[in-house]
Coordinates of C-alpha atoms and ligand atoms in Angstrom, one line a residue:
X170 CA 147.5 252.6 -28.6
X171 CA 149.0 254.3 -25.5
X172 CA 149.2 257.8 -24.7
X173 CA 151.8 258.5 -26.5
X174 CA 150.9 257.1 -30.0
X175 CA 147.6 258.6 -30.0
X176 CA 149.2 262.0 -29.0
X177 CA 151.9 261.5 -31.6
X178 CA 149.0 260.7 -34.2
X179 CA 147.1 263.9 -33.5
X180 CA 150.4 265.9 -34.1
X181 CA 151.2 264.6 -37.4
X182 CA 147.7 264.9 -38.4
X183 CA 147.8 268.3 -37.1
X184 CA 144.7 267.5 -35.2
X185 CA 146.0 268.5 -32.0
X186 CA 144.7 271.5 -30.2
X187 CA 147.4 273.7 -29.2
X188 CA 147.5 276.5 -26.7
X189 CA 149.8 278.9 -26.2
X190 CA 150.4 280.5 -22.9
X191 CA 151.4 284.5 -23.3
X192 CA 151.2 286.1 -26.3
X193 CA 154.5 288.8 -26.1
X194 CA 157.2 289.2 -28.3
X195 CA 157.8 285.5 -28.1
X196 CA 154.2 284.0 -27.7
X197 CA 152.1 285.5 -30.9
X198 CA 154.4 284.9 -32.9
X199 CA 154.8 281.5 -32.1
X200 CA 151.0 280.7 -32.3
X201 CA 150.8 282.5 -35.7
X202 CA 153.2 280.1 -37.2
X203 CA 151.4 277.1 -35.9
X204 CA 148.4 278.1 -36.9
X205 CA 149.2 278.7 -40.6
X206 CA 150.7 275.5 -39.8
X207 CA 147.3 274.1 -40.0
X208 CA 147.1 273.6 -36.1
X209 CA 143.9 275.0 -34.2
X210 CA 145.8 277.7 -32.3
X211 CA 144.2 279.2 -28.7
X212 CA 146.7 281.8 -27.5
X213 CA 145.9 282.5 -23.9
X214 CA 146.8 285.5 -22.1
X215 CA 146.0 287.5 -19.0
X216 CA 145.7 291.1 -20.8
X217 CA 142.1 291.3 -21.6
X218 CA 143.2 294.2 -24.5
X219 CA 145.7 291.6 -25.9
X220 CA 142.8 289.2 -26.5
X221 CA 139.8 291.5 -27.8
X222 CA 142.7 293.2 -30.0
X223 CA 143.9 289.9 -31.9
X224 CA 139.9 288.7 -32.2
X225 CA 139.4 291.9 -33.6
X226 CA 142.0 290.6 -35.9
X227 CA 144.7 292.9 -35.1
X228 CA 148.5 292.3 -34.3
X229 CA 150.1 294.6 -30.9
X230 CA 153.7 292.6 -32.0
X231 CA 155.5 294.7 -35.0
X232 CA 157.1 291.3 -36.0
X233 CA 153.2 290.0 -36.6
X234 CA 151.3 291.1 -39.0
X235 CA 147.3 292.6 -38.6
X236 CA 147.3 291.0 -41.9
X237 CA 148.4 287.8 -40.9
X238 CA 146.0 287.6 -37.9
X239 CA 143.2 288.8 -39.3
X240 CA 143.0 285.9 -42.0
X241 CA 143.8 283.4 -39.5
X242 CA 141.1 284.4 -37.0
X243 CA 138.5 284.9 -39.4
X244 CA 139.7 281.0 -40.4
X245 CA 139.1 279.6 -37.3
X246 CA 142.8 278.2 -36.9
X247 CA 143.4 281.0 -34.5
X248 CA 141.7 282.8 -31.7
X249 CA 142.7 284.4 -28.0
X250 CA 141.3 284.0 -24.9
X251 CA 141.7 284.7 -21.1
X252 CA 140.3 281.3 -20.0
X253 CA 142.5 278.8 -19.1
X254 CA 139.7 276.2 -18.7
X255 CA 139.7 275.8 -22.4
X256 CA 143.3 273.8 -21.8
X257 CA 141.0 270.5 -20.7
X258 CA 140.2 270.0 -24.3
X259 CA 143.8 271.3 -25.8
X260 CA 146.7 268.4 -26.3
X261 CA 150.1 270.6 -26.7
X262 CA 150.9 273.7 -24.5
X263 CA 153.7 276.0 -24.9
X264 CA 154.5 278.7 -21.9
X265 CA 155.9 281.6 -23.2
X266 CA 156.0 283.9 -20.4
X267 CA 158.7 286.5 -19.0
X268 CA 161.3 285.7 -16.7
X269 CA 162.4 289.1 -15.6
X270 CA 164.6 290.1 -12.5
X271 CA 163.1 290.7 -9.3
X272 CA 164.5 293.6 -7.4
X273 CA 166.8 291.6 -5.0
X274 CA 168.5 290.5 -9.1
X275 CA 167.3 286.7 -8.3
X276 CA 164.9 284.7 -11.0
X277 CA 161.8 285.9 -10.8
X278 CA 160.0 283.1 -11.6
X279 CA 155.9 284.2 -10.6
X280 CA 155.1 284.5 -14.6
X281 CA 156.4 280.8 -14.9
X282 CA 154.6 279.6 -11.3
X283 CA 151.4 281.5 -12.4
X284 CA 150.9 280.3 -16.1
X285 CA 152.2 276.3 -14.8
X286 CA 149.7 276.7 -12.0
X287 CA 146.9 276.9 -14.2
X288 CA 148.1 275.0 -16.4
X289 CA 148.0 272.2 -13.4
X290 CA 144.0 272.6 -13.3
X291 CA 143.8 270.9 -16.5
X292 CA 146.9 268.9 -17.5
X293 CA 145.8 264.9 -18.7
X294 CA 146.9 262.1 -20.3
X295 CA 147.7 262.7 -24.2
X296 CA 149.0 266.4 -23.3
X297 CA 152.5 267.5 -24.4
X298 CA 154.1 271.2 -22.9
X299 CA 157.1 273.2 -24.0
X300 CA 158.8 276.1 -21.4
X301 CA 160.2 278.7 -23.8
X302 CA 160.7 281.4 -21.4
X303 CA 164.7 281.7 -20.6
X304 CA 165.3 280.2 -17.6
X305 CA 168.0 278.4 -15.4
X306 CA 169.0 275.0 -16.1
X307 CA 166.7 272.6 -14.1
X308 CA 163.5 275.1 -14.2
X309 CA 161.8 272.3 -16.2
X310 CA 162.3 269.4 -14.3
X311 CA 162.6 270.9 -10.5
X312 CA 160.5 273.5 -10.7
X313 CA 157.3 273.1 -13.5
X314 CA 157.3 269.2 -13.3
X315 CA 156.4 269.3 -9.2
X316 CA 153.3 271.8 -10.1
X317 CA 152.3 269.8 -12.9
X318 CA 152.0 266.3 -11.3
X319 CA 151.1 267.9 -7.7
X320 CA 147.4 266.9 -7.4
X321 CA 147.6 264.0 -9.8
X322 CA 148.9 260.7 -10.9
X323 CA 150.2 261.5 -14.0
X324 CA 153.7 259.9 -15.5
X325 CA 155.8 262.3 -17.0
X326 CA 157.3 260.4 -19.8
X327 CA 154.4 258.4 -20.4
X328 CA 151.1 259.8 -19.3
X329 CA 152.1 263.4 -20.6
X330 CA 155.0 265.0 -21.7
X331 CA 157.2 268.1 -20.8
X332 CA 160.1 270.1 -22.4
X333 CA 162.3 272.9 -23.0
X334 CA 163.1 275.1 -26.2
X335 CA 164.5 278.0 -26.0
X336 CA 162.9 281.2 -27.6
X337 CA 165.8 282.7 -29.9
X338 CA 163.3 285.8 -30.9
X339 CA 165.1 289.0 -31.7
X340 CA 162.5 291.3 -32.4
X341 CA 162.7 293.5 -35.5
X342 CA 165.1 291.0 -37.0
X343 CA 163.9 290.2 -40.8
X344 CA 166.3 287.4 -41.6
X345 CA 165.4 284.8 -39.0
X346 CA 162.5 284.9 -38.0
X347 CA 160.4 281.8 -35.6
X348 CA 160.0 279.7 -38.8
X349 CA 163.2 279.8 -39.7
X350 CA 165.6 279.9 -36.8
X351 CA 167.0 276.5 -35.5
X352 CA 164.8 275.1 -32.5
X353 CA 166.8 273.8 -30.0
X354 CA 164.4 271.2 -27.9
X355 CA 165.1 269.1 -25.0
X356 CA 162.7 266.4 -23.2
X357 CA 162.7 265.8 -19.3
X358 CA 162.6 262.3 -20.5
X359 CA 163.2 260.8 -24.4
X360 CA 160.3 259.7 -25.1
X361 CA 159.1 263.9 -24.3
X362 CA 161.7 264.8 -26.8
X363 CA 160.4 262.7 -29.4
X364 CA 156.8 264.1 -28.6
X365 CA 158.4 267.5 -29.0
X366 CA 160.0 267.1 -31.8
X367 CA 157.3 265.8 -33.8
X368 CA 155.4 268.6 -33.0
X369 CA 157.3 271.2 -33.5
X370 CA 158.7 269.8 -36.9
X371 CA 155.3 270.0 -37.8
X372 CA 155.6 274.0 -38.0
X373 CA 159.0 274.9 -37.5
X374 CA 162.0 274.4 -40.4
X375 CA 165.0 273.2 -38.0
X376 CA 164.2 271.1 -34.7
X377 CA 167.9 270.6 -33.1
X378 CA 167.1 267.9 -30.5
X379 CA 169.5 267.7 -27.3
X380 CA 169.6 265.1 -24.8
X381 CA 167.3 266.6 -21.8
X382 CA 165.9 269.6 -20.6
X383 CA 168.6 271.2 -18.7
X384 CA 170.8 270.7 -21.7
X385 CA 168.5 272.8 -23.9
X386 CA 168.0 275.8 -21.3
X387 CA 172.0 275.7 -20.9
X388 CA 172.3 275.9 -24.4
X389 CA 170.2 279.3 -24.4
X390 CA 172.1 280.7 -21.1
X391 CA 175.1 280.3 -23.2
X392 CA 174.2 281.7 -26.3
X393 CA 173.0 284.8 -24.4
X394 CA 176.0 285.0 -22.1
X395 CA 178.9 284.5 -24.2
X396 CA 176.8 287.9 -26.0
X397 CA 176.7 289.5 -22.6
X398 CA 180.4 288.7 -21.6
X399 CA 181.7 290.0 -24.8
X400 CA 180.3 293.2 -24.8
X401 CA 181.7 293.6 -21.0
X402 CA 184.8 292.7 -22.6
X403 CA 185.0 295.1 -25.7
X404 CA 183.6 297.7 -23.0
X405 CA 186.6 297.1 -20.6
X406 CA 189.0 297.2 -24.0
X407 CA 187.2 301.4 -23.9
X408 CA 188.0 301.8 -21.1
X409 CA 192.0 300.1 -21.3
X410 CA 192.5 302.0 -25.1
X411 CA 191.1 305.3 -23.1
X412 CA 194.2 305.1 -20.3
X413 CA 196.3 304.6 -23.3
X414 CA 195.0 307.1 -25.3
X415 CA 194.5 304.9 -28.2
X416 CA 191.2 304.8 -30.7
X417 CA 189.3 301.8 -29.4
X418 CA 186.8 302.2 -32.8
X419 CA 190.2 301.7 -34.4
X420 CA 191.3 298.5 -32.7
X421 CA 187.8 297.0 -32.9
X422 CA 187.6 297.5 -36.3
X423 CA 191.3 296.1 -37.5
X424 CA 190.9 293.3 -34.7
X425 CA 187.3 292.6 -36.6
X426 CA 189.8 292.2 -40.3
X427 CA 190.7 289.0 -39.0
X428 CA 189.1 286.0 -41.0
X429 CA 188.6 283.7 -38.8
X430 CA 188.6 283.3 -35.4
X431 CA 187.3 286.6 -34.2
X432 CA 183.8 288.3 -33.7
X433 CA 183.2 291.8 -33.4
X434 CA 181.6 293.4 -30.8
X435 CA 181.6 296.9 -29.9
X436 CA 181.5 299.1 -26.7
X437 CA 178.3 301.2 -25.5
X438 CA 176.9 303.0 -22.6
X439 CA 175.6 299.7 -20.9
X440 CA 173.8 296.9 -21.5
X441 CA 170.1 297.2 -22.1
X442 CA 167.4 294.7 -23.2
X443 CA 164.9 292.0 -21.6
X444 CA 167.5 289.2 -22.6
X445 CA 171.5 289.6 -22.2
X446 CA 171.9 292.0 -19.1
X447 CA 169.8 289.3 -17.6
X448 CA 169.8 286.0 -18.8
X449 CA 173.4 285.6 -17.5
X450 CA 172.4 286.3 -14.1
X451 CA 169.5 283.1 -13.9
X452 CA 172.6 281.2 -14.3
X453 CA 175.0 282.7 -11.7
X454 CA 172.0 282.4 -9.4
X455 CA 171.7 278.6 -10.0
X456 CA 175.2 278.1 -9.6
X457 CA 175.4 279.7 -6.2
X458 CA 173.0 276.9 -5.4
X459 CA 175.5 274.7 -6.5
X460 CA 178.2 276.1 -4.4
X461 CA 180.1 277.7 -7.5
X462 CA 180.8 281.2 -8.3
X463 CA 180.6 282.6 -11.9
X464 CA 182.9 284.5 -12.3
X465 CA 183.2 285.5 -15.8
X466 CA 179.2 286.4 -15.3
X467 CA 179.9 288.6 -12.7
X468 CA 182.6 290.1 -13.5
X469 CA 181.3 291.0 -16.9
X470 CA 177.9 291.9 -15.3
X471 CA 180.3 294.2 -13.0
X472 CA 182.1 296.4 -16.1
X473 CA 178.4 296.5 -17.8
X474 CA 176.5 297.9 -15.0
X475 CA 179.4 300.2 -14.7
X476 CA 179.6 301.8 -18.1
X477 CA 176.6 304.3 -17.4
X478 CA 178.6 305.7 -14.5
X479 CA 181.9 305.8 -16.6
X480 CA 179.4 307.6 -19.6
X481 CA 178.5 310.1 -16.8
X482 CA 182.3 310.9 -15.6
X483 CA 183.3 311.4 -19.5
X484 CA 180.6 314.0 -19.7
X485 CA 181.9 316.0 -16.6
X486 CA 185.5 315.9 -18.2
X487 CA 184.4 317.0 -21.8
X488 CA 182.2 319.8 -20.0
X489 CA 185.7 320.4 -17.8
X490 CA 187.6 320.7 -20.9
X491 CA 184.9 323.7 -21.6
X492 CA 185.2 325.1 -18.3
X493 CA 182.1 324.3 -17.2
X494 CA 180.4 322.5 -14.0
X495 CA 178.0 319.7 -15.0
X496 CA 175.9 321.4 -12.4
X497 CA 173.7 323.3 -13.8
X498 CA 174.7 322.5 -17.3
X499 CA 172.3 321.5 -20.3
X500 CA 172.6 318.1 -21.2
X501 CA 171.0 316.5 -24.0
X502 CA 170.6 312.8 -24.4
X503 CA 170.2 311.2 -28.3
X504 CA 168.3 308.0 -28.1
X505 CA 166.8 306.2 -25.2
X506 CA 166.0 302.9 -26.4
X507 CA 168.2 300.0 -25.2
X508 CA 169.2 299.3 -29.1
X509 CA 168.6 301.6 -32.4
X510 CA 165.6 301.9 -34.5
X511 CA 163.5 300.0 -31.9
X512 CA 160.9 301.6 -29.3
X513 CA 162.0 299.1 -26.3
X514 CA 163.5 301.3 -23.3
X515 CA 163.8 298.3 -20.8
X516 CA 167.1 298.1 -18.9
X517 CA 167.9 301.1 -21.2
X518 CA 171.6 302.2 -20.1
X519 CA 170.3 306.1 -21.2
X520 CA 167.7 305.8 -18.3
X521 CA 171.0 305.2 -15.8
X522 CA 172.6 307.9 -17.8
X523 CA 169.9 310.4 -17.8
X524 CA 169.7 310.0 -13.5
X525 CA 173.8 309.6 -12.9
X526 CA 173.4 313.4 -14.9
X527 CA 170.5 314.6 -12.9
X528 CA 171.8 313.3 -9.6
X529 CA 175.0 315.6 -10.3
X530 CA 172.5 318.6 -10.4
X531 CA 173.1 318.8 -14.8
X532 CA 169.5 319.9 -16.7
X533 CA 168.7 316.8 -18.5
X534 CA 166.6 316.3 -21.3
X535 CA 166.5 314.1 -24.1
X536 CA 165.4 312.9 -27.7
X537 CA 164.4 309.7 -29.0
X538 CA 162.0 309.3 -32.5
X539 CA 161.0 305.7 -31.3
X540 CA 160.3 306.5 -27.1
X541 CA 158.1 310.0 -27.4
X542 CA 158.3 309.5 -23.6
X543 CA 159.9 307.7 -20.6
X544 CA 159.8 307.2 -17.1
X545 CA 163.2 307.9 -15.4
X546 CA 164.3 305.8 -12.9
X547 CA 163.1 308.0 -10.0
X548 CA 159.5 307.4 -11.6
X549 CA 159.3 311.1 -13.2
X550 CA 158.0 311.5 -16.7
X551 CA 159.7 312.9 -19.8
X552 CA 159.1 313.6 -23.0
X553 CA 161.2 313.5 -25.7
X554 CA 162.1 317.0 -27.4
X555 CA 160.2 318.8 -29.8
X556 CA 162.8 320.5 -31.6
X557 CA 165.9 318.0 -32.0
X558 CA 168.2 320.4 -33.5
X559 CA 166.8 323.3 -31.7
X560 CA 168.1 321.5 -27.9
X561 CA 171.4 320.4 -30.1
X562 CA 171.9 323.9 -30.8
X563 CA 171.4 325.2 -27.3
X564 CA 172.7 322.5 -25.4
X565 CA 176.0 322.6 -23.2
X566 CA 176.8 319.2 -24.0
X567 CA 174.7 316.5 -26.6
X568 CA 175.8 312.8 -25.4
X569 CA 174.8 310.2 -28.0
X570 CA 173.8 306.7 -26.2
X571 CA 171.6 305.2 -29.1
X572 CA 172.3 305.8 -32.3
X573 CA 169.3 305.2 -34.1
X574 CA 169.5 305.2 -38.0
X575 CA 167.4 308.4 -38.6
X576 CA 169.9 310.6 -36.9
X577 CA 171.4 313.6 -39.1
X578 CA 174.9 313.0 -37.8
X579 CA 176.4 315.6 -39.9
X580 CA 174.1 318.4 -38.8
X581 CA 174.7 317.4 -35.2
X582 CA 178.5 317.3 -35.4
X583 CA 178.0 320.6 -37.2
X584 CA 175.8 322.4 -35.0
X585 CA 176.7 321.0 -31.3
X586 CA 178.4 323.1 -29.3
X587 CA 180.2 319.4 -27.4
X588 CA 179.2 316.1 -27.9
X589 CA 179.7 312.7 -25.7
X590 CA 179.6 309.5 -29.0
X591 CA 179.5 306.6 -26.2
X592 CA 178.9 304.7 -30.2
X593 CA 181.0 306.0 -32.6
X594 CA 177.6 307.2 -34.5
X595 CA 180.0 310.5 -35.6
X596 CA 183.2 308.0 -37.0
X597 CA 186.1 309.1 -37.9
X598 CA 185.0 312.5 -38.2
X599 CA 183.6 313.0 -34.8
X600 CA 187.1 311.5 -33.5
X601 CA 188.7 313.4 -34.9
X602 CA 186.7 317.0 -34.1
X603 CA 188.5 318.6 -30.9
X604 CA 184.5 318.8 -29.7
X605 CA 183.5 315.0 -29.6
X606 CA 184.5 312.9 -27.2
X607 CA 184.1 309.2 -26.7
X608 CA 184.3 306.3 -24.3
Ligands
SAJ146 N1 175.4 295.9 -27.3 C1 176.6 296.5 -27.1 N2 177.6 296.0 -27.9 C2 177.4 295.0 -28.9 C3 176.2 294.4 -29.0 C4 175.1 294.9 -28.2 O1 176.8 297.4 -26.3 O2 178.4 294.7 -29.6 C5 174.3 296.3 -26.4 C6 173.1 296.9 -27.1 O3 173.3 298.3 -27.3 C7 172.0 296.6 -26.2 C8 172.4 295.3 -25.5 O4 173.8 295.1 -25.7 O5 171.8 297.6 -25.2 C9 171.7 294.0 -26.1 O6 171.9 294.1 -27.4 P1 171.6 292.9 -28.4 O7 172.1 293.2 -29.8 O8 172.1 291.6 -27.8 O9 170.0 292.9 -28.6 P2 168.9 292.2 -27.8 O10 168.9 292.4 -26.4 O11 167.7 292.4 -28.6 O12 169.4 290.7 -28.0 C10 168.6 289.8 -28.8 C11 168.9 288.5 -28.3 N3 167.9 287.6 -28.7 C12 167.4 286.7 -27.8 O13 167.8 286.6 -26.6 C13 166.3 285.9 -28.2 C14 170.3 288.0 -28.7 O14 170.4 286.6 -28.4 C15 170.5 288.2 -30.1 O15 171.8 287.8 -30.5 C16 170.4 289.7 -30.4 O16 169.0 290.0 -30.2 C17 170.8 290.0 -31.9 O17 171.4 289.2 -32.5 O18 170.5 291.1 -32.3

């Protein structure tokens, strides 16, 4: 038998050792459902307190249970390391790393170069790898493939085998979780596909197989996109229903009674998040390589990044319309997280809000149950208020950015003395209060 058969033997036998590469939001989670899979699962990871805490049998991911990982590591089917060496003896590999902006807004691809790197030490014959990390179309085949087969003979496609599948992780998220959300998978050649596939079937309810690699990692650029464009058009739509002074919430929400052919979105304060403010861009970065300019990207990126500032002028008129000078006025922010009910601040449009307020001399502070402290963009600490409706109380002006679920709306429409809903948390009631004012 050649590589391939024995390999695809091993995987429907679940006798193939498996290791993956990062264990965030997107890695442990992965590994825990491939081990109670009946795989042999080594997740591998840089952050020495990731590993001792999951061999201690405890879960750092909220969407992972200690439970859960307790029972598998004290089964054997799971355990964490930070060796990569122990990939000589493992046959299946998935990367799950970040792919974060770098300050200039290109890729930053180091997480992928570093984790592929290794993996290069110790890739053989009989050895099939995944990239999950969001990335731009071609990262597979241009830019892991070369690493891979660098300082060896190896045959993609024969020897080994190398794919893509999108992570579509949404963490928090109940109803779809990584056992039960479609898998979208795509080889650099077929015959990797079909390696893939097996594979992953093995563990994961719906494999959706595409043609290649750069098919699958377009698939997840749109997905993410088309999210990211929306929003930047519902957030223009504020800012166009503002000039005619008519209710946006309003419009959204009889635009969203439409059957068919619609999907509701709704405007905010920015975009925050590790995926959609960014995603986008890995794509209008590749297609500058190409010679083409994405327009709808940029654009969109354009209004997004552009909605803190707009947030910031609203709270100078509404403090105008009390005839006072943001300078030196008291501004309270309500949630800092990117989304509600979640602890995540990064990209959060509050931190842009909190230092567009500061830079125009205001005396910012805010609240957030989830984020009991933040660093600003200028690298100062904050903590969250003690007293929630103690700073409502005293505050010239409370601007709401998240609205987490806890929130006693009612008490802070009550007891504010102006308020800024960049989400509609107040409804109808806040629009219609002479002190609320929104996007
Ligand atoms: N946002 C708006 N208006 C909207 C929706 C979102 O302003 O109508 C803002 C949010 O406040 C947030 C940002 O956009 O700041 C991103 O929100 P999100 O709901 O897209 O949440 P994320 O970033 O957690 O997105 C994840 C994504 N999952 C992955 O990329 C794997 C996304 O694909 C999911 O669709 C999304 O979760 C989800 O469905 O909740």
């Amino acid at each position: 038998m050649n590589s391939k058969e024995v390999l695809l033997r091993k995987l429907n036998e679940k006798k193939a050792r498996m290791a993956v590469l990062g264990l965030g939001y997107v890695g442990l989670p992965l590994a825990v459902v491939f081990a109670e899979a009946g795989f042999e699962v080594i997740g591998i990871d840089p952050d020495m307190s990731k590993v001792d805490t999951l061999n201690e049998g405890v879960s750092y991911i909220p969407d992972v249970s200690s439970e859960d990982v307790d029972k598998l590591i004290k089964s054997g089917l799971l355990k964490a390391t930070t060796d990569f060496s122990i990939l000589k003896d493992v046959e299946a590999v998935s990367i799950c790393v970040p792919t974060p902006l770098r300050k200039t807004g290109d890729p930053d691809m180091s997480y992928i170069d570093a984790a592929t790197s290794e993996l290069a030490k110790y890739v053989h014959a009989g050895m099939v790898i995944v990239l999950e990390s969001t990335t731009y179309p071609g990262t597979t085949r241009e830019f892991v493939l070369p690493i891979l087969t660098e300082k060896n003979d190896l045959v993609v496609g024969e020897d080994f085998f190398l794919c893509f599948s999108p992570e579509r992780v949404d963490p928090g998220r109940e109803d779809w979780t990584t056992i039960n959300t479609p898998k979208v998978l795509g080889g650099v050649t077929e015959a990797c596909g079909e390696v893939a596939d097996a594979w992953y079937s093995a563990a994961i309810e719906t494999v959706v197989p595409v043609s290649s690699a750069e098919a699958a990692e377009m698939s997840k650029l749109l997905e993410n996109t088309f999210r990211m464009i929306n929003i930047g058009l519902v957030n223009e739509l504020a800012i166009m229903c503002d000039r005619l002074n008519v209710d946006v919430w309003e419009v959204i929400d009889a635009a969203a009674t439409k059957p068919f052919g619609f999907m509701k979105f709704t405007p905010g304060p920015g975009l925050g998040g590790h995926c959609i403010p960014i995603d986008p861009l890995y794509l209008s970065w590749k297609m500058k390589a190409v010679n083409y300019n994405a327009r709808f990207i940029e654009l969109a990126s354009e209004i997004n990044t552009g909605m803190p500032r707009y947030v910031s002028i609203k709270v100078q008129d509404a403090l105008n319309e009390h005839r006072k000078a943001i300078k030196g006025s008291k501004i309270l922010i309500l949630g800092a997280a990117y989304k509600p009910d979640i602890d995540d601040l990064r990209e959060s449009p509050a931190l842009d809000v909190i230092a567009l307020l500061a830079e125009k001399g205001a005396d910012v502070s805010y609240h957030d149950p989830y984020c009991p402290s933040l660093q600003t963009n200028e690298g100062e600490a904050m903590e969250s208020v003690p007293d929630m409706m103690a700073s409502v109380r005293t505050a010239d002006c409370v601007v709401i950015i998240t609205n987490h679920s806890d929130y006693d709306y009612d008490a802070i429409l009550a007891d504010a003395l102006l308020i800024v809903d960049t989400r509609n948390a107040l409804g109808k009631a806040g629009r219609n209060n002479s002190k609320v004012f929104g996007l």
